[in-house]
């Protein structure tokens, strides 16, 4: 069977695509279609001859997928020549129904449609691309890889909120957790670096990107995670608030007359680091801190304090850990976030070595002090590779 997989990763207004060599994790061609549904959309494609950018209107997700395929045809590599073994679709929400990657058929499409109320921005976009891709590639296996699946191992006392039972039974309100594909991938890499079977490892994985989450992983299974019913909960993020007193939105609505849609928008898009300092990119935050901007300093402190609280809490949940693992754009690149988040945790056996931590690299590496009881690891995530591997495994099993 061909070992190349086309991975399609759809957001509410963007589409990432990648032709992955599943043996090596390399992208032979990849790209990003942005601002879907707006007149000033764009296609960025990376092929064998370098990068190309095209500005144009992208009317729909179907349009975006067709543009991606056009980019392969025009700039290479040729999908026909690559010989695809499967198409892997990232699907954000699998509810409590999907705990593993699944071959896509009409029944799966219906099941994902039923989950739309849980992910109203993402699942419809995922479905649109799945349907178009199935029409365009009717002879290839299509596989759905769910962001929530990895967290289906959470025990009931972790995923159940302390609200009336009917909320869960009638409305499926519970903790789901997200970033599962990334957390699963870096957990495996971390175990390899520790030289232990994953079954024997207790890890705290900090995925710090635009979204941010902490997950306690015991023997390769997610046992606690900071995102909840939605990806708004938990750590402070670029534009999302993370945890807050649930009475605050009620106060804004009932006492101050705010519209629910406005509260939703502000908590998701105008809060987090952006809400405090006006920018959500950590490179900009770092620059402003260096200039002595007090809001930037405060935003950084809030961000790192929240991470430290979760590390302490998950240490307690796991009863001790082998490693803290940083990944995601911020976790992989921002040495200051790593050291400030873990400062003062030597009593827990966690000690970052400043010089190692400062080294910039794209390689997986340890940044803990020699003799630190707990390893502190930086592991670049590769969600596309994980999706491709899982998709190919399902496709091969189905033959
Ligand atoms: P991700 O969602 O994993 O792609 O992460 C994106 C975020 O990573 C960006 O919004 C930046 O805040 C952050 N980031 C990317 N590169 C760097 C860097 N060199 N230093 C600090 N933060 C970075």
XYZ file of N, CA and C in Angstrom, residues 203-368:
498
model
N 3.330 11.694 32.613
C 3.750 12.935 31.953
C 2.727 14.046 32.163
N 3.238 15.277 32.223
C 2.350 16.441 32.094
C 2.709 17.083 30.761
N 1.761 17.096 29.824
C 2.024 17.657 28.501
C 1.391 19.041 28.423
N 2.224 20.036 28.124
C 1.747 21.410 27.991
C 1.785 21.781 26.519
N 0.627 21.784 25.876
C 0.551 22.204 24.469
C 0.239 23.700 24.484
N 1.260 24.517 24.186
C 1.090 25.973 24.250
C 1.234 26.551 22.850
N 0.122 26.785 22.194
C 0.137 27.397 20.860
C -0.840 28.551 20.874
N -1.570 28.752 19.779
C -2.649 29.745 19.827
C -3.661 29.350 20.885
N -4.065 28.069 20.843
C -4.811 27.508 21.954
C -3.796 26.901 22.911
N -4.176 26.680 24.159
C -3.207 26.104 25.099
C -3.941 25.150 26.032
N -3.270 24.019 26.317
C -3.882 23.063 27.242
C -2.803 22.309 27.998
N -3.194 21.806 29.166
C -2.340 20.910 29.946
C -3.054 19.571 30.032
N -2.282 18.481 29.921
C -2.890 17.145 30.049
C -2.002 16.265 30.922
N -2.631 15.548 31.839
C -1.918 14.543 32.630
C -2.057 13.212 31.907
N -0.911 12.609 31.555
C -0.913 11.360 30.777
C -0.275 10.263 31.630
N -1.045 9.229 31.932
C -0.566 8.137 32.773
C -0.529 6.862 31.926
N 0.675 6.394 31.649
C 0.799 5.169 30.843
C 0.209 5.317 29.450
N 0.325 6.519 28.875
C -0.186 6.749 27.519
C -1.662 7.092 27.464
N -2.306 7.162 28.633
C -3.743 7.483 28.668
C -3.966 8.848 29.298
N -4.850 9.621 28.690
C -5.194 10.920 29.259
C -6.052 10.701 30.504
N -5.603 11.230 31.662
C -6.394 11.048 32.890
C -6.935 12.370 33.432
N -6.461 13.485 32.886
C -6.999 14.799 33.280
C -6.539 15.791 32.236
N -7.393 16.743 31.883
C -7.001 17.725 30.869
C -7.719 19.038 31.117
N -7.070 20.137 30.712
C -7.564 21.450 31.150
C -8.688 22.005 30.292
N -8.739 21.634 28.994
C -9.875 22.085 28.200
C -11.085 21.249 28.592
N -12.288 21.766 28.344
C -13.438 21.096 28.924
C -14.492 20.734 27.912
N -15.692 21.245 28.142
C -16.805 21.067 27.201
C -16.445 21.729 25.875
N -15.705 22.834 25.976
C -15.201 23.533 24.782
C -13.716 23.826 24.991
N -13.025 24.289 23.942
C -11.604 24.652 24.091
C -11.403 26.013 24.756
N -12.421 26.534 25.424
C -12.273 27.836 26.086
C -11.711 27.692 27.509
N -11.821 26.500 28.075
C -11.475 26.308 29.494
C -9.979 26.093 29.703
N -9.538 26.332 30.934
C -8.194 25.934 31.341
C -7.178 27.052 31.322
N -6.068 26.797 30.620
C -4.952 27.749 30.605
C -5.351 29.061 29.937
N -4.595 30.118 30.227
C -4.740 31.382 29.495
C -4.205 31.130 28.079
N -4.870 31.685 27.062
C -4.429 31.440 25.674
C -4.185 32.768 24.965
N -3.855 32.682 23.670
C -3.598 33.905 22.910
C -4.770 34.881 22.988
N -5.972 34.369 22.663
C -7.153 35.249 22.686
C -8.279 34.716 23.566
N -8.067 33.549 24.202
C -9.127 32.959 25.038
C -8.791 33.100 26.512
N -9.843 33.300 27.315
C -9.637 33.577 28.744
C -9.117 32.377 29.520
N -9.472 31.161 29.091
C -9.249 30.013 29.976
C -10.192 30.116 31.164
N -9.844 29.438 32.276
C -10.741 29.365 33.439
C -11.151 30.738 33.937
N -12.427 30.858 34.271
C -12.876 32.027 35.017
C -14.132 31.654 35.786
N -14.461 32.464 36.780
C -15.652 32.221 37.568
C -16.857 32.168 36.623
N -17.614 31.039 36.634
C -18.730 30.937 35.676
C -19.811 31.994 35.907
N -19.759 32.681 37.056
C -20.767 33.720 37.306
C -20.451 35.019 36.548
N -19.221 35.149 36.040
C -18.874 36.416 35.372
C -19.711 36.650 34.108
N -19.818 35.663 33.206
C -20.691 35.896 32.039
C -22.138 36.190 32.446
N -22.612 35.544 33.531
C -23.980 35.806 33.992
C -24.110 37.249 34.462
N -23.102 37.707 35.185
C -23.094 39.092 35.671
C -23.129 40.069 34.494
N -22.293 39.810 33.492
C -22.234 40.710 32.323
C -23.598 40.765 31.631
N -24.263 39.607 31.572
C -25.541 39.536 30.865
C -26.691 40.097 31.713
N -26.802 39.567 32.944
C -27.990 39.887 33.746
C -27.936 41.282 34.355
N -26.744 41.700 34.822
C -26.662 42.984 35.528
C -26.240 44.120 34.607
N -25.365 43.791 33.616
C -24.836 44.871 32.779
C -25.469 44.896 31.389
N -26.333 43.914 31.103
C -27.104 43.942 29.855
C -26.327 43.561 28.605
N -25.183 42.907 28.752
C -24.422 42.493 27.557
C -25.173 41.390 26.807
N -25.049 41.400 25.485
C -25.641 40.313 24.692
C -24.761 39.069 24.823
N -25.418 37.908 24.833
C -24.684 36.649 24.988
C -23.660 36.479 23.854
N -24.040 36.867 22.629
C -23.117 36.716 21.476
C -21.853 37.545 21.702
N -22.022 38.723 22.309
C -20.852 39.578 22.542
C -19.937 38.969 23.604
N -20.538 38.408 24.639
C -19.724 37.781 25.698
C -18.942 36.606 25.097
N -19.639 35.834 24.269
C -19.013 34.679 23.605
C -17.818 35.146 22.767
N -18.032 36.201 21.976
C -16.956 36.700 21.102
C -15.764 37.185 21.931
N -16.050 37.966 22.968
C -14.957 38.552 23.748
C -14.153 37.461 24.470
N -14.855 36.483 25.051
C -14.124 35.443 25.792
C -13.266 34.584 24.866
N -13.729 34.390 23.619
C -12.988 33.534 22.684
C -11.949 34.280 21.861
N -12.248 35.528 21.499
C -11.379 36.213 20.524
C -10.677 37.452 21.040
N -11.137 37.991 22.157
C -10.554 39.262 22.595
C -10.074 39.207 24.045
N -9.868 38.004 24.544
C -9.424 37.849 25.935
C -8.020 37.257 25.952
N -7.694 36.502 26.983
C -6.365 35.904 27.089
C -5.296 36.991 27.088
N -4.144 36.644 26.525
C -3.029 37.592 26.481
C -3.435 38.852 25.706
N -4.208 38.669 24.641
C -4.641 39.822 23.840
C -5.493 40.792 24.668
N -6.336 40.232 25.520
C -7.203 41.081 26.340
C -6.419 41.965 27.286
N -5.269 41.482 27.750
C -4.484 42.241 28.736
C -3.554 43.235 28.035
N -2.943 42.794 26.920
C -1.857 43.620 26.354
C -2.143 44.082 24.916
N -3.215 43.531 24.312
C -3.584 43.993 22.971
C -2.969 43.185 21.834
N -2.092 42.226 22.149
C -1.493 41.371 21.108
C -1.572 39.933 21.567
N -1.720 39.013 20.604
C -1.747 37.616 21.036
C -0.521 36.846 20.583
N 0.390 37.494 19.872
C 1.595 36.791 19.441
C 2.682 36.949 20.500
N 3.259 35.815 20.908
C 4.228 35.849 22.012
C 5.535 36.533 21.647
N 5.840 36.620 20.339
C 7.050 37.355 19.947
C 6.859 38.831 20.251
N 5.651 39.318 20.000
C 5.323 40.719 20.281
C 5.283 40.950 21.799
N 4.725 39.981 22.517
C 4.665 40.089 23.984
C 6.082 40.203 24.556
N 6.977 39.397 24.035
C 8.362 39.395 24.492
C 9.033 40.750 24.224
N 8.801 41.276 23.032
C 9.387 42.578 22.660
C 8.885 43.670 23.608
N 7.581 43.669 23.874
C 7.008 44.695 24.745
C 7.524 44.557 26.175
N 7.690 43.311 26.627
C 8.243 43.102 27.981
C 9.659 43.650 28.061
N 10.435 43.401 27.016
C 11.817 43.898 27.002
C 11.854 45.424 27.062
N 10.809 46.057 26.506
C 10.746 47.524 26.550
C 10.208 48.024 27.888
N 9.800 47.094 28.756
C 9.329 47.475 30.084
C 7.841 47.780 30.138
N 7.084 47.352 29.127
C 5.635 47.591 29.117
C 4.978 46.844 30.293
N 4.309 47.557 31.227
C 3.771 46.883 32.416
C 2.655 45.896 32.093
N 1.802 46.203 31.090
C 0.724 45.271 30.736
C 1.298 43.966 30.172
N 2.377 44.100 29.401
C 3.007 42.897 28.837
C 3.579 42.048 29.964
N 4.172 42.695 30.951
C 4.707 41.965 32.110
C 3.594 41.253 32.860
N 2.469 41.953 33.028
C 1.337 41.356 33.744
C 0.770 40.168 32.970
N 0.596 40.345 31.652
C 0.043 39.252 30.834
C 0.935 38.013 30.927
N 2.242 38.230 30.857
C 3.200 37.120 30.944
C 3.064 36.418 32.301
N 2.971 37.214 33.366
C 2.875 36.631 34.711
C 1.584 35.834 34.887
N 0.481 36.369 34.367
C -0.805 35.658 34.480
C -0.714 34.325 33.734
N -0.144 34.388 32.536
C -0.034 33.209 31.664
C 0.781 32.105 32.355
N 1.955 32.501 32.879
C 2.854 31.493 33.482
C 2.324 30.988 34.823
N 1.693 31.877 35.571
C 1.123 31.469 36.861
C 0.073 30.382 36.661
N -0.769 30.555 35.636
C -1.822 29.565 35.368
C -1.194 28.215 35.031
N -0.122 28.242 34.239
C 0.539 26.969 33.881
C 1.085 26.302 35.143
N 1.748 27.097 35.994
C 2.351 26.533 37.217
C 1.282 25.887 38.099
N 0.123 26.562 38.204
C -0.974 25.998 39.014
C -1.390 24.630 38.477
N -1.503 24.526 37.177
C -1.921 23.251 36.570
C -0.851 22.174 36.735
N 0.424 22.575 36.632
C 1.496 21.583 36.813
C 1.420 21.013 38.226
N 1.232 21.898 39.216
C 1.107 21.436 40.608
C -0.091 20.515 40.773
N -1.208 20.917 40.181
C -2.435 20.128 40.324
C -2.269 18.752 39.669
N -1.660 18.704 38.485
C -1.546 17.436 37.773
C -0.461 16.546 38.373
N 0.527 17.177 39.014
C 1.507 16.394 39.784
C 0.744 15.612 40.862
N -0.192 16.316 41.514
C -0.985 15.663 42.566
C -1.887 14.579 41.969
N -2.492 14.864 40.818
C -3.383 13.881 40.176
C -2.620 12.601 39.839
N -1.373 12.772 39.338
C -0.598 11.612 38.891
C 0.188 10.968 40.035
N 0.347 11.701 41.140
C 1.123 11.167 42.257
C 2.605 11.088 41.967
N 3.104 12.059 41.168
C 4.524 12.059 40.779
C 4.619 11.950 39.264
N 5.719 12.492 38.701
C 5.824 12.473 37.232
C 7.251 12.177 36.779
N 7.356 11.682 35.544
C 8.664 11.470 34.922
C 9.111 12.694 34.152
N 8.153 13.412 33.540
C 8.553 14.557 32.712
C 7.430 15.570 32.563
N 7.856 16.829 32.402
C 6.964 17.885 31.914
C 7.370 18.102 30.458
N 6.400 18.112 29.562
C 6.708 18.178 28.135
C 6.086 19.435 27.537
N 6.927 20.278 26.936
C 6.422 21.494 26.282
C 6.310 21.259 24.785
N 5.191 21.707 24.204
C 5.057 21.668 22.742
C 4.174 22.824 22.287
N 3.974 22.964 20.943
C 3.198 24.079 20.396
C 4.112 25.281 20.154
N 3.636 26.237 19.361
C 4.460 27.384 18.948
C 5.123 28.100 20.111
N 4.409 28.317 21.212
C 4.978 29.005 22.372
C 5.862 28.038 23.168
N 5.357 26.859 23.438
C 6.100 25.878 24.236
C 7.420 25.476 23.600
N 7.446 25.416 22.260
C 8.673 24.997 21.570
C 9.687 26.125 21.451
N 9.189 27.375 21.443
C 10.082 28.493 21.100
C 10.357 29.492 22.218
N 9.489 29.576 23.202
C 9.634 30.661 24.175
C 10.292 30.152 25.463
N 11.609 30.356 25.550
C 12.373 29.856 26.702
C 11.925 30.539 27.995
N 11.537 31.808 27.896
C 11.140 32.532 29.111
C 9.856 31.963 29.701
N 8.916 31.618 28.837
C 7.682 31.002 29.329
C 8.010 29.683 30.030
N 8.894 28.886 29.422
C 9.228 27.583 30.026
C 9.847 27.763 31.409
N 10.822 28.674 31.507
C 11.496 28.766 32.807
C 10.602 29.436 33.848
N 9.843 30.468 33.447
C 9.000 31.150 34.441
C 7.862 30.234 34.916
N 7.334 29.409 34.030
C 6.208 28.544 34.408
C 6.624 27.494 35.429
N 7.882 27.066 35.368
C 8.320 25.973 36.254
C 9.185 26.482 37.408
N 9.290 27.821 37.541
C 10.137 28.378 38.608
C 9.576 28.000 39.984
N 10.458 27.663 40.888
C 10.037 27.397 42.271
C 9.461 26.004 42.481
N 9.670 25.112 41.528
C 9.104 23.759 41.663
C 10.175 22.718 41.969
N 11.323 23.171 42.489
C 12.402 22.205 42.769
C 11.970 21.186 43.827
N 11.074 21.608 44.717
C 10.587 20.650 45.727
C 9.835 19.490 45.072
N 9.323 19.728 43.870
C 8.648 18.653 43.130
C 9.630 17.896 42.241
N 10.913 18.271 42.324
C 11.923 17.597 41.496
C 12.021 18.188 40.097
N 11.435 19.375 39.886
C 11.403 19.977 38.544
C 12.367 21.157 38.510
N 13.402 21.041 37.677
C 14.399 22.108 37.634
C 14.873 22.337 36.196
N 14.651 23.561 35.693
C 15.078 23.892 34.329
C 16.516 24.392 34.378
N 17.321 23.990 33.398
C 18.709 24.452 33.319
C 18.745 25.613 32.325
N 19.083 26.819 32.814
C 18.912 28.024 31.994
C 19.628 27.966 30.654
N 20.874 27.513 30.689
C 21.637 27.537 29.436
C 21.033 26.601 28.383
N 20.706 25.395 28.827
C 20.074 24.446 27.890
C 18.750 24.993 27.379
N 18.021 25.614 28.292
C 16.695 26.100 27.937
C 16.767 27.206 26.892
N 17.841 27.992 26.927
C 17.955 29.143 26.003
C 18.286 28.710 24.571
N 18.856 27.528 24.403
C 19.265 27.079 23.056
C 18.037 26.950 22.158
N 18.112 27.576 20.977
C 16.995 27.470 20.032
C 17.238 26.280 19.108
N 16.225 25.472 18.923
C 16.403 24.274 18.108
C 15.034 23.770 17.664
N 15.039 23.049 16.543
C 13.790 22.415 16.101
C 13.750 20.960 16.529
N 14.818 20.515 17.196
C 14.922 19.100 17.597
C 14.283 18.879 18.963
N 13.771 17.673 19.212
C 13.328 17.326 20.569
C 14.535 17.392 21.501
N 14.368 17.911 22.707
C 15.529 18.066 23.596
C 15.093 18.159 25.058
N 16.067 17.860 25.956
C 15.822 18.017 27.393
C 16.380 19.363 27.821
N 15.644 20.102 28.639
C 16.139 21.394 29.124
C 16.204 21.410 30.648
N 16.098 20.210 31.257
C 16.187 20.129 32.713
C 17.635 20.071 33.159
